Amino acid sequence: MTSAENPAESTHGRKNIGRRQAIPIIHTRGTYYDIGFDIGHTFSGLIQEFLSLYRPLNEIYLPLYETEVGKKIYEETLACVQEQFPGYLKEIQGTADGANVPFHKLFLMHLDDIVPNVANEEEQMNTLPIGCSTIMCNQPGQEILGHNEDALSEILNYWYLVSAHVIEPGCREEKFTSLSYAGFLPGYTMGYNYHGLVYTINTLSAARLRSGKTPRYFLTRALLAAENYEQAQQVLNNDGFGAAEGFSVNMTFLKQQGDRTFYNVEIGPCEINDTQSQLNILSINPGENAFHCNRYLRLKIPEIDGLIINSSIRRMETICKHPPPKCRHDVINILSDQTDNEYRVYQEIKEDDLVKTIATGIFDCVERTWSIYTDKPNSTEPILVIPLQLHDESTFCAA
C-alpha cells in the first residue's frame, strides 16, 4: 500500500494517527530524580519521538546551542536555575535518563525562545504556538475555571497527566496533578495541588527576553508547591532573580477563607538589571467574570508582532460576543466556539492547522472536580473527571 492509499500518511516524519481519545496518566512517588525517571521511563517512546519531530528544537534551539553566544545563554540560565531549583533540574535529569535522551535537549526545550530571542537582538523571534484561552466564571453556585490548552499541531497526542508525590530529604513535600507535554516539567499548562491551588497558564510573548533569569517553566513548576495565595505571589515575583519571559496565571485556592476569588496574574520579564518579575494582579470577585488569551491586557510590555497577537485579539473578540457566562454550560460553549474563519477559540478545523486545541479543562470549584476533554467539549463528554482531593481530607489518596 502506498502512502497515498494509507489513511495514516506520514506527517513530519511520523504517521498521522489523528486526534486520539486517550489520556495517559502516571502516578509516581519519590525524590525529584525518581519522579523524573519514572516519567521518562514510562513515556520514553513519546518523549523520544517528540524530540525527533519538535521543529523549534531541531531547527532553531539546537543549531544556536552549538554557537558561542547560544552556549553562553544556555549556561548562564542553567546556573540561575541551579541556584534556585536544583530539585527540578534533578527531575529533568531523571526524565532524560529514564527516556534515554540527552539532558541538554530537554533543558533547551524549557528555555523555549530565550536563546533565539537574546541571541538575535535585532530581530524578534517567536517560535511558540498562538493559543490557550481561559475563562473565569465566578457566579453564585457556579465557580468555574475553564481552559483550552492550545499547542503546535505536532504536540497533539504528545502529552500526559502526571500525578506526583515528591518526597525529597530536606525539601518541602509536594503533591500535585498536572497536564504535561512530553519531556517537559509538569506545571506549564493546567493542574492542581493538594493545598487546593487550581490554575491554568497562558503564554505571553514579550518582545525582549532575559538571559540568566528564570524560565517560566520553572516558575510554574514551583507554583505547584504553593500552599496559599501569598506563596504563589512570592513564586511569581521571584525576588532575587526575576522571570526571563512572560506568561499569565489564572488561579484560585479551594481552601481560601471567605468568598471565592479568582486571580489573573500577568508576569513580565524583569527589567534589565532588576531582580524580580514584573507583575500585575487582577482579582475576579463573586458576580464577576474574566477572560485571558495570549496578550498583555494590563502590563505595559512590548510584545512580539504577528500570529500570537492577532489570534489573541480575534479570540477575545469572539469570547466577548457571547453573553457573560453564568454557568459551566456557558463556559463550555464559549470554549467550543469555531465561528471565526481564521483564529478560532477551539482550534481545529483542518488536519494541517498549525495550532490545535489539544485538551480542554473545566475546573468546578463547587463540585471540586477537574473534567478533561480531548475533543470539542460542547459535543463530547469528558474523557476523565478527577476529584480535587486535598491533603487534609480523609478521602485523599496519595499518588
Coordinates of C-alpha atoms in Angstrom, one line a residue:
M1 CA 0.0 0.0 0.0
T2 CA 1.4 3.4 -0.9
S3 CA 1.3 6.4 1.4
A4 CA -1.4 7.9 -0.9
E5 CA -3.6 4.8 -0.2
N6 CA -2.8 4.7 3.5
P7 CA -5.1 6.9 5.7
A8 CA -2.2 7.2 8.2
E9 CA 0.1 9.2 5.9
S10 CA 3.4 10.5 7.2
T11 CA 3.4 14.0 8.8
H12 CA 6.7 15.5 9.8
G13 CA 8.3 12.0 9.6
R14 CA 5.7 10.2 11.6
K15 CA 2.3 8.6 10.9
N16 CA -0.7 10.8 11.2
I17 CA -2.8 8.9 13.8
G18 CA -5.4 11.6 14.2
R19 CA -6.7 13.0 17.4
R20 CA -6.7 10.2 20.0
Q21 CA -9.4 10.0 22.6
A22 CA -6.9 8.9 25.3
I23 CA -5.2 10.4 28.3
P24 CA -2.0 8.6 29.6
I25 CA -1.5 9.0 33.3
I26 CA 1.3 8.2 35.6
H27 CA 1.1 8.1 39.4
T28 CA 4.5 8.3 40.9
R29 CA 6.1 8.9 44.3
G30 CA 9.8 9.5 45.3
T31 CA 12.6 12.0 45.1
Y32 CA 12.7 14.6 42.3
Y33 CA 15.1 12.4 40.4
D34 CA 12.8 9.4 41.0
I35 CA 9.7 11.2 39.7
G36 CA 11.6 12.4 36.6
F37 CA 13.0 8.9 35.9
D38 CA 9.6 7.2 36.3
I39 CA 8.1 9.8 33.9
G40 CA 10.9 9.3 31.4
H41 CA 10.9 5.5 31.6
T42 CA 7.1 5.2 31.3
F43 CA 6.8 7.7 28.4
S44 CA 10.2 7.1 26.7
G45 CA 8.6 6.3 23.4
L46 CA 6.5 9.5 23.4
I47 CA 9.5 11.6 24.5
Q48 CA 12.0 10.2 22.0
E49 CA 9.5 10.6 19.1
F50 CA 8.5 14.1 20.2
L51 CA 12.2 15.2 20.4
S52 CA 12.7 14.0 16.8
L53 CA 9.7 15.9 15.4
Y54 CA 9.6 19.1 17.5
R55 CA 10.6 21.8 15.0
P56 CA 11.7 24.6 17.2
L57 CA 14.2 22.3 19.0
N58 CA 15.7 20.8 15.8
E59 CA 15.6 23.9 13.5
I60 CA 16.4 26.7 16.0
Y61 CA 17.4 25.8 19.5
L62 CA 20.0 23.0 18.8
P63 CA 21.8 25.0 16.0
L64 CA 22.0 28.0 18.3
Y65 CA 23.3 25.8 21.1
E66 CA 26.3 25.0 19.0
T67 CA 27.3 28.7 18.8
E68 CA 29.3 30.6 21.3
V69 CA 26.5 33.1 22.1
G70 CA 23.9 30.3 22.3
K71 CA 26.0 28.2 24.7
K72 CA 26.6 31.3 26.9
I73 CA 22.9 32.0 27.2
Y74 CA 22.3 28.3 28.0
E75 CA 25.0 28.1 30.6
E76 CA 24.1 31.3 32.5
T77 CA 20.4 30.4 32.5
L78 CA 21.3 26.9 33.7
A79 CA 23.3 28.5 36.6
C80 CA 20.4 30.7 37.5
V81 CA 18.1 27.7 37.7
Q82 CA 20.7 25.5 39.6
E83 CA 20.9 28.2 42.3
Q84 CA 17.2 28.3 42.9
F85 CA 15.7 25.0 41.8
P86 CA 18.3 22.2 41.9
G87 CA 15.5 19.7 42.6
Y88 CA 13.7 20.5 39.3
L89 CA 17.0 20.0 37.4
K90 CA 17.3 16.6 39.0
E91 CA 13.7 16.0 37.8
I92 CA 14.7 16.8 34.3
Q93 CA 17.9 14.7 34.6
G94 CA 15.7 11.8 35.8
T95 CA 13.4 12.2 32.8
A96 CA 16.4 12.3 30.4
D97 CA 17.9 9.2 32.0
G98 CA 14.6 7.3 32.1
A99 CA 13.8 8.2 28.4
N100 CA 17.4 7.7 27.3
V101 CA 17.7 11.2 25.8
P102 CA 20.3 14.0 26.3
F103 CA 19.7 16.4 29.2
H104 CA 20.6 19.4 27.1
K105 CA 17.8 18.8 24.6
L106 CA 15.2 18.8 27.4
F107 CA 16.7 21.9 29.0
L108 CA 16.7 23.7 25.7
M109 CA 13.0 23.0 25.3
H110 CA 12.5 24.5 28.8
L111 CA 14.3 27.7 27.6
D112 CA 12.0 27.9 24.5
D113 CA 12.5 31.3 22.9
I114 CA 15.0 32.7 25.4
V115 CA 18.1 31.6 23.4
P116 CA 17.0 32.8 19.9
N117 CA 15.5 36.0 21.3
V118 CA 18.5 37.0 23.3
A119 CA 21.0 35.8 20.6
N120 CA 19.2 37.8 17.8
E121 CA 18.9 41.2 19.5
E122 CA 18.0 43.0 16.3
E123 CA 15.3 40.5 15.2
Q124 CA 12.2 39.5 17.1
M125 CA 12.0 35.7 17.4
N126 CA 8.8 33.8 18.2
T127 CA 8.6 30.0 17.6
L128 CA 5.8 29.5 20.0
P129 CA 2.1 28.4 19.5
I130 CA -0.6 31.0 19.2
G131 CA -3.1 29.5 21.6
C132 CA -4.6 29.0 25.1
S133 CA -7.9 30.6 26.1
T134 CA -9.1 30.8 29.7
I135 CA -12.4 31.8 31.2
M136 CA -13.1 32.5 34.9
C137 CA -16.8 32.4 35.8
N138 CA -17.4 33.5 39.4
Q139 CA -21.2 33.4 39.7
P140 CA -23.5 32.1 42.5
G141 CA -23.1 28.4 42.8
Q142 CA -21.1 28.3 39.5
E143 CA -17.4 28.9 40.2
I144 CA -15.8 27.7 37.0
L145 CA -12.2 27.9 35.6
G146 CA -12.3 26.8 32.0
H147 CA -9.3 26.4 29.7
N148 CA -8.4 25.4 26.2
E149 CA -4.8 24.1 26.0
D150 CA -3.5 25.0 22.6
A151 CA -0.2 24.0 21.1
L152 CA 1.7 23.4 17.9
S153 CA 0.0 20.6 16.0
E154 CA 2.9 18.2 16.4
I155 CA 2.2 18.2 20.2
L156 CA -1.3 16.7 19.7
N157 CA -1.1 13.2 21.4
Y158 CA 2.3 14.0 22.9
W159 CA 1.1 14.9 26.4
Y160 CA 0.1 13.1 29.6
L161 CA -1.0 13.7 33.1
V162 CA 1.5 13.5 36.0
S163 CA 0.2 12.8 39.5
A164 CA 3.2 13.1 41.7
H165 CA 4.1 12.8 45.4
V166 CA 7.5 14.3 45.8
I167 CA 9.4 13.3 48.9
E168 CA 12.9 14.8 48.9
P169 CA 15.1 14.9 52.1
G170 CA 15.4 18.5 53.3
C171 CA 12.7 19.8 50.9
R172 CA 9.0 20.6 51.2
E173 CA 6.7 17.7 50.3
E174 CA 4.7 18.2 47.1
K175 CA 1.6 16.5 45.8
F176 CA 0.0 17.6 42.6
T177 CA -1.6 16.6 39.3
S178 CA -0.7 18.5 36.1
L179 CA -1.0 18.1 32.4
S180 CA 2.5 17.9 30.9
Y181 CA 3.9 17.9 27.4
A182 CA 6.3 15.0 26.6
G183 CA 9.7 15.7 28.1
F184 CA 8.7 18.9 29.9
L185 CA 8.4 19.5 33.7
P186 CA 4.8 19.5 34.9
G187 CA 3.3 22.9 35.6
Y188 CA 3.1 24.9 32.4
T189 CA -0.4 24.0 31.4
M190 CA -3.1 23.4 34.0
G191 CA -3.5 21.4 37.1
Y192 CA -3.9 21.5 40.9
N193 CA -2.1 20.7 44.1
Y194 CA -3.1 19.1 47.4
H195 CA -3.2 22.5 49.1
G196 CA -6.1 23.5 46.9
L197 CA -4.4 25.5 44.2
V198 CA -6.3 25.3 40.9
Y199 CA -4.7 27.0 37.9
T200 CA -4.2 27.4 34.2
I201 CA -1.4 29.1 32.2
N202 CA -1.4 31.4 29.1
T203 CA 1.8 32.0 27.2
L204 CA 2.6 35.7 26.7
S205 CA 5.3 36.8 24.2
A206 CA 7.3 39.8 25.4
A207 CA 9.5 41.3 22.7
R208 CA 12.7 41.1 24.8
L209 CA 13.6 38.2 27.0
R210 CA 16.4 37.9 29.5
S211 CA 19.4 35.6 29.7
G212 CA 20.5 34.4 33.2
K213 CA 17.0 34.8 34.6
T214 CA 14.3 32.3 35.5
P215 CA 12.5 30.5 32.6
R216 CA 8.7 30.3 33.1
Y217 CA 8.6 26.5 33.1
F218 CA 10.5 26.6 36.4
L219 CA 8.3 29.3 38.0
T220 CA 5.1 27.3 37.1
R221 CA 6.7 24.1 38.4
A222 CA 7.4 25.9 41.7
L223 CA 3.8 27.1 41.7
L224 CA 2.7 23.5 42.2
A225 CA 4.3 23.6 45.7
A226 CA 2.5 26.8 46.8
E227 CA 0.3 26.4 49.9
N228 CA -1.6 29.7 49.6
Y229 CA -2.1 32.8 47.5
E230 CA 0.8 34.6 49.3
Q231 CA 3.2 31.9 48.5
A232 CA 2.0 31.8 44.9
Q233 CA 2.7 35.5 44.6
Q234 CA 6.2 35.1 46.0
V235 CA 6.9 32.3 43.5
L236 CA 5.8 34.5 40.5
N237 CA 7.6 37.6 41.9
N238 CA 10.8 35.5 42.0
D239 CA 12.6 38.1 44.1
G240 CA 16.4 38.0 43.7
F241 CA 16.3 36.8 40.1
G242 CA 13.1 37.6 38.1
A243 CA 11.4 36.0 35.2
A244 CA 13.2 35.6 31.9
E245 CA 10.0 35.7 29.8
G246 CA 6.3 36.3 30.0
F247 CA 3.2 34.3 30.9
S248 CA -0.2 34.6 32.7
V249 CA -1.6 32.6 35.5
N250 CA -5.3 32.1 36.2
M251 CA -5.8 30.6 39.7
T252 CA -7.8 30.2 42.9
F253 CA -7.3 28.3 46.2
L254 CA -10.1 26.0 47.1
K255 CA -9.4 26.3 50.8
Q256 CA -9.3 30.1 50.9
Q257 CA -11.4 31.8 53.6
G258 CA -14.5 33.7 52.6
D259 CA -16.0 34.2 49.2
R260 CA -14.4 32.7 46.1
T261 CA -11.8 34.9 44.4
F262 CA -10.1 34.1 41.2
Y263 CA -6.8 35.8 40.2
N264 CA -5.3 36.6 36.8
V265 CA -1.6 37.4 37.2
E266 CA 0.3 38.8 34.2
I267 CA 4.0 38.2 34.6
G268 CA 6.6 40.1 32.5
P269 CA 10.4 39.6 32.1
C270 CA 12.3 41.5 34.8
E271 CA 13.7 44.8 33.7
I272 CA 17.4 45.0 32.8
N273 CA 19.5 45.0 35.9
D274 CA 16.4 44.3 38.0
T275 CA 15.9 41.1 40.2
Q276 CA 12.2 40.5 40.2
S277 CA 9.4 39.8 37.8
Q278 CA 7.0 42.4 36.6
L279 CA 3.6 41.5 38.0
N280 CA 0.0 42.8 37.6
I281 CA -2.7 41.0 39.5
L282 CA -6.5 41.2 38.8
S283 CA -9.0 39.8 41.3
I284 CA -12.2 38.3 40.0
N285 CA -14.7 38.6 42.8
P286 CA -18.2 37.0 43.2
G287 CA -20.5 38.0 40.4
E288 CA -17.7 38.8 38.0
N289 CA -16.1 37.0 35.0
A290 CA -12.8 37.4 33.3
F291 CA -11.1 36.1 30.1
H292 CA -7.5 35.8 29.1
C293 CA -5.7 34.7 26.0
N294 CA -2.1 35.4 24.8
R295 CA -1.5 39.1 25.0
Y296 CA -0.9 41.5 27.8
L297 CA -4.1 43.3 28.9
R298 CA -2.7 45.4 31.7
L299 CA 1.1 45.3 31.9
K300 CA 2.7 47.8 29.5
I301 CA 5.2 45.4 28.0
P302 CA 6.3 45.5 24.3
E303 CA 5.2 42.2 22.6
I304 CA 6.2 40.1 19.6
D305 CA 4.2 41.1 16.5
G306 CA 2.4 38.5 14.4
L307 CA 0.2 35.5 14.8
I308 CA 0.1 35.2 18.6
I309 CA -1.2 38.8 19.0
N310 CA -3.6 38.6 16.0
S311 CA -5.0 35.3 17.2
S312 CA -5.5 36.6 20.8
I313 CA -7.3 39.8 19.6
R314 CA -9.7 37.7 17.5
R315 CA -10.3 35.1 20.1
M316 CA -11.1 37.7 22.7
E317 CA -13.4 39.5 20.3
T318 CA -15.2 36.2 19.8
I319 CA -15.4 35.4 23.5
C320 CA -16.9 38.9 24.2
K321 CA -19.6 38.4 21.6
H322 CA -21.1 35.7 23.9
P323 CA -23.4 36.7 26.7
P324 CA -21.5 36.8 30.0
P325 CA -21.1 33.2 31.2
K326 CA -23.3 32.3 34.2
C327 CA -22.6 28.6 34.5
R328 CA -20.4 25.7 33.4
H329 CA -22.5 25.1 30.3
D330 CA -21.9 28.7 29.1
V331 CA -18.1 28.3 29.7
I332 CA -18.1 25.1 27.7
N333 CA -20.0 26.7 24.8
I334 CA -17.6 29.6 24.6
L335 CA -14.5 27.4 24.7
S336 CA -16.1 25.3 21.8
D337 CA -16.6 28.3 19.6
Q338 CA -15.3 27.9 16.0
T339 CA -17.1 30.7 14.3
D340 CA -14.0 32.8 13.3
N341 CA -12.7 31.9 9.9
E342 CA -9.1 32.0 10.9
Y343 CA -8.5 32.3 14.6
R344 CA -10.9 30.0 16.5
V345 CA -11.4 29.7 20.2
Y346 CA -11.4 26.0 19.8
Q347 CA -8.5 25.5 17.4
E348 CA -9.1 22.8 14.9
I349 CA -10.9 22.8 11.5
K350 CA -8.4 21.3 9.1
E351 CA -5.9 18.4 9.6
D352 CA -3.0 20.6 8.7
D353 CA -3.8 23.5 11.1
L354 CA -0.6 25.0 12.6
V355 CA -2.1 25.1 16.1
K356 CA -4.6 22.8 17.7
T357 CA -6.5 22.7 20.9
I358 CA -5.0 19.5 22.4
A359 CA -7.3 19.4 25.5
T360 CA -10.0 21.4 27.4
G361 CA -10.1 21.5 31.2
I362 CA -13.1 22.5 33.3
F363 CA -12.4 23.1 37.0
D364 CA -15.6 23.2 39.0
C365 CA -14.7 24.8 42.3
V366 CA -18.1 24.0 43.9
E367 CA -18.2 20.3 42.9
R368 CA -14.4 20.1 43.3
T369 CA -13.8 18.3 40.0
W370 CA -11.5 18.7 37.0
S371 CA -13.1 17.5 33.8
I372 CA -10.7 16.9 30.8
Y373 CA -12.0 16.8 27.2
T374 CA -9.9 15.6 24.3
D375 CA -12.3 16.8 21.7
K376 CA -14.7 19.8 21.4
P377 CA -16.3 20.0 24.8
N378 CA -19.9 21.0 23.8
S379 CA -20.2 17.9 21.6
T380 CA -18.5 15.3 23.7
E381 CA -18.4 14.0 27.3
P382 CA -15.2 14.5 29.3
I383 CA -12.9 11.5 28.9
L384 CA -11.7 11.9 32.5
V385 CA -13.2 13.6 35.7
I386 CA -10.7 14.0 38.5
P387 CA -11.9 14.7 42.1
L388 CA -9.9 17.6 43.6
Q389 CA -8.7 15.9 46.7
L390 CA -6.9 18.0 49.3
H391 CA -4.3 16.9 51.9
D392 CA -6.5 17.3 55.0
E393 CA -9.4 15.4 53.7
S394 CA -9.8 11.7 54.7
T395 CA -10.7 10.8 51.1
F396 CA -7.3 11.9 49.8
C397 CA -5.2 9.0 48.4
A398 CA -1.5 9.7 47.9
A399 CA -0.2 9.3 44.4

